[in-house]
Amino acid sequence: MDLPSTRYATTADGVHIAYQVAGEGPFDLVYVPGWISNVDLGWDLPHHGPFLRRLASIARLIVFDRRGSGVSDRPPKEESLALEYGIDDIRAVMEAAGSDRAVIFGFEDGGILSAVFAASYPERVQALVLFASWARYHWAPDYPWGYNEGEITEFGWHIEREWGTEAFWRYNLQAVAPSMVENDAFVREWTRYSRLCASPSAIVAIERALREVDARAVLPTVQVPTLVLHREDDRSEPVDQSRWIAGQIPGANLLVLPGEEHPPFIGDSERVIAELERFVAAIREEESAFDRALVTVLFTDIVGSTERAVSLGDRGWHELVDRHNATVRAMLARYRGREVDTAGDGFFATFDGPARAIRCASAIAEAVRTLGIEIRAGLHTGEVEWRGDDVRGIAVHIGARVGALAGPSEVLVSQTVKDLVAGSGLVFEDAGGHELKGVPDRWRLYRVVG
Amino acid sequence: MDVPETRYAKTADGVHVAYQAVGAGPVDLVFVMGWTTNIEAMWEEPNLARFSGAWPRSPV
């Protein structure tokens, strides 16, 4: 894969955020990194680079450096490193990348940022995936997983004295990725990467901003489908935090993965990809079902239209069609039908009630006779898929085929429609079994007689 | 030649300045580069790397 080109999005407060778009998968995926990143170098980093490539193989991946890190701006005021400003980094990047809606995958404090973003802009978030996240930095009686003062001081000491050296990562990796502590090449690469993510003062400012984070109140307001992932033996951030977070977000799914590595890209990263893919597939399946509905479809068209057009001439025929259309539309309005399409002299409409649809068809057939023309009409009820104002589905084909079989001033319906309107007072006559072109099975049709 | 190790010096006004020292020649040579630089990445740029690496002992 070629390395994607780096571009800049600008936030509302004027901070330039570096981002990249990679891959062409069926959904947009925004990867929100932890405290530091560098989009230009992340692709070459062992474990991290291959993980990004895998994400780009299943989705249209959007990566960025959060304000203060990597090749994004250091905001002029340190206060604007605060978490609430960070959500605008995601918004600006999605807008610049042309993404209206995406799955947001957030790692560690990137997860908190993602959750706050999802709570603020639910319409932009298809699903939220949190990996090894936490909700509050400091220990509190009701948040026992936070760091106590001693731990914060110790971590601060390592950052101030050792940032940019291998010593820092040999210390930090003991908790974050124990399997990597003795891996000299990894430590060397990671040390260099971290220098290119943040300078010594920049990392102090980033860590200071993290200390203020307490996003607990936001979690119950997250309304998007959420998957919470955490490795069971993570020594850096205890898994119980994710258990708690999953309990706070309504309907969130928790999945505890085996292993001790804190980052998703170290250890069994394939499992992470698989769970992400599975979750997103289920969400997309569920969403496509939202757009399915049971409707009654009505197809009408003018009988002998070609002959009438020839005998009336273009102008006379167009006038007649206009009057016919006006009549059909008046009846659709009266019987609460929804016009989907008009092709030449035919109409395709949907109804949410089959009896009303039949009465509308009969009323149209009756009304257009005063214009000296006759229509044929066919109805069927079935599940269809709405795509904006368009309707698709096998039920549409069946309705069209039933309509084509009707004679002049005849309203034909499928067995399904007849069964649904039992007790409505409508009277039917058997119109025999028929093959419907392109549709399996034989279909028994009924003629409306009163 | 291996890429030299990056260290930080601190100025009187508290700014961290990244530097590297490379070579073992008889004189110290400080290379003050132009308006934009990145001492980590410059070793990957062939012309700049050849130029910098050819010097006696050059903190950059």
mmCIF file of C-alpha atoms in Angstrom, chain A residues 66 78-85 109 112 116 134-139 147 149 152 204-218:
data_model
loop_
_atom_site.group_PDB
_atom_site.id
_atom_site.type_symbol
_atom_site.label_atom_id
_atom_site.label_comp_id
_atom_site.label_asym_id
_atom_site.label_seq_id
_atom_site.Cartn_x
_atom_site.Cartn_y
_atom_site.Cartn_z
ATOM 1 C CA ARG A 66 -4.537 15.073 17.965
ATOM 2 C CA GLU A 78 -1.976 25.233 26.727
ATOM 3 C CA GLU A 79 -5.588 25.350 28.039
ATOM 4 C CA SER A 80 -6.826 24.370 24.606
ATOM 5 C CA LEU A 81 -5.229 20.944 24.989
ATOM 6 C CA ALA A 82 -8.202 20.168 27.250
ATOM 7 C CA LEU A 83 -10.340 17.247 26.177
ATOM 8 C CA GLU A 84 -13.383 19.297 25.191
ATOM 9 C CA TYR A 85 -11.350 21.062 22.499
ATOM 10 C CA ASP A 109 -7.534 8.429 26.313
ATOM 11 C CA ILE A 112 -12.562 9.022 26.138
ATOM 12 C CA VAL A 116 -17.356 12.558 24.303
ATOM 13 C CA TRP A 134 -10.335 4.952 31.064
ATOM 14 C CA ALA A 135 -12.757 7.606 32.261
ATOM 15 C CA ARG A 136 -10.887 9.606 34.912
ATOM 16 C CA TYR A 137 -7.161 10.133 35.479
ATOM 17 C CA HIS A 138 -7.041 10.681 39.218
ATOM 18 C CA TRP A 139 -7.941 8.149 41.850
ATOM 19 C CA TYR A 147 -3.718 7.092 39.538
ATOM 20 C CA GLU A 149 -0.561 11.202 43.733
ATOM 21 C CA ILE A 152 1.351 10.628 39.043
ATOM 22 C CA VAL A 204 4.572 17.601 29.669
ATOM 23 C CA ALA A 205 1.710 19.803 28.462
ATOM 24 C CA ILE A 206 -0.155 16.791 27.020
ATOM 25 C CA GLU A 207 0.228 14.807 30.233
ATOM 26 C CA ARG A 208 -0.834 17.816 32.318
ATOM 27 C CA ALA A 209 -4.029 18.121 30.258
ATOM 28 C CA LEU A 210 -4.760 14.412 30.771
ATOM 29 C CA ARG A 211 -4.603 14.846 34.544
ATOM 30 C CA GLU A 212 -7.702 17.022 34.376
ATOM 31 C CA VAL A 213 -9.798 14.436 32.574
ATOM 32 C CA ASP A 214 -12.946 13.133 34.198
ATOM 33 C CA ALA A 215 -15.471 12.109 31.554
ATOM 34 C CA ARG A 216 -17.618 9.911 33.769
ATOM 35 C CA ALA A 217 -20.724 12.091 33.538
ATOM 36 C CA VAL A 218 -20.693 11.891 29.752
#
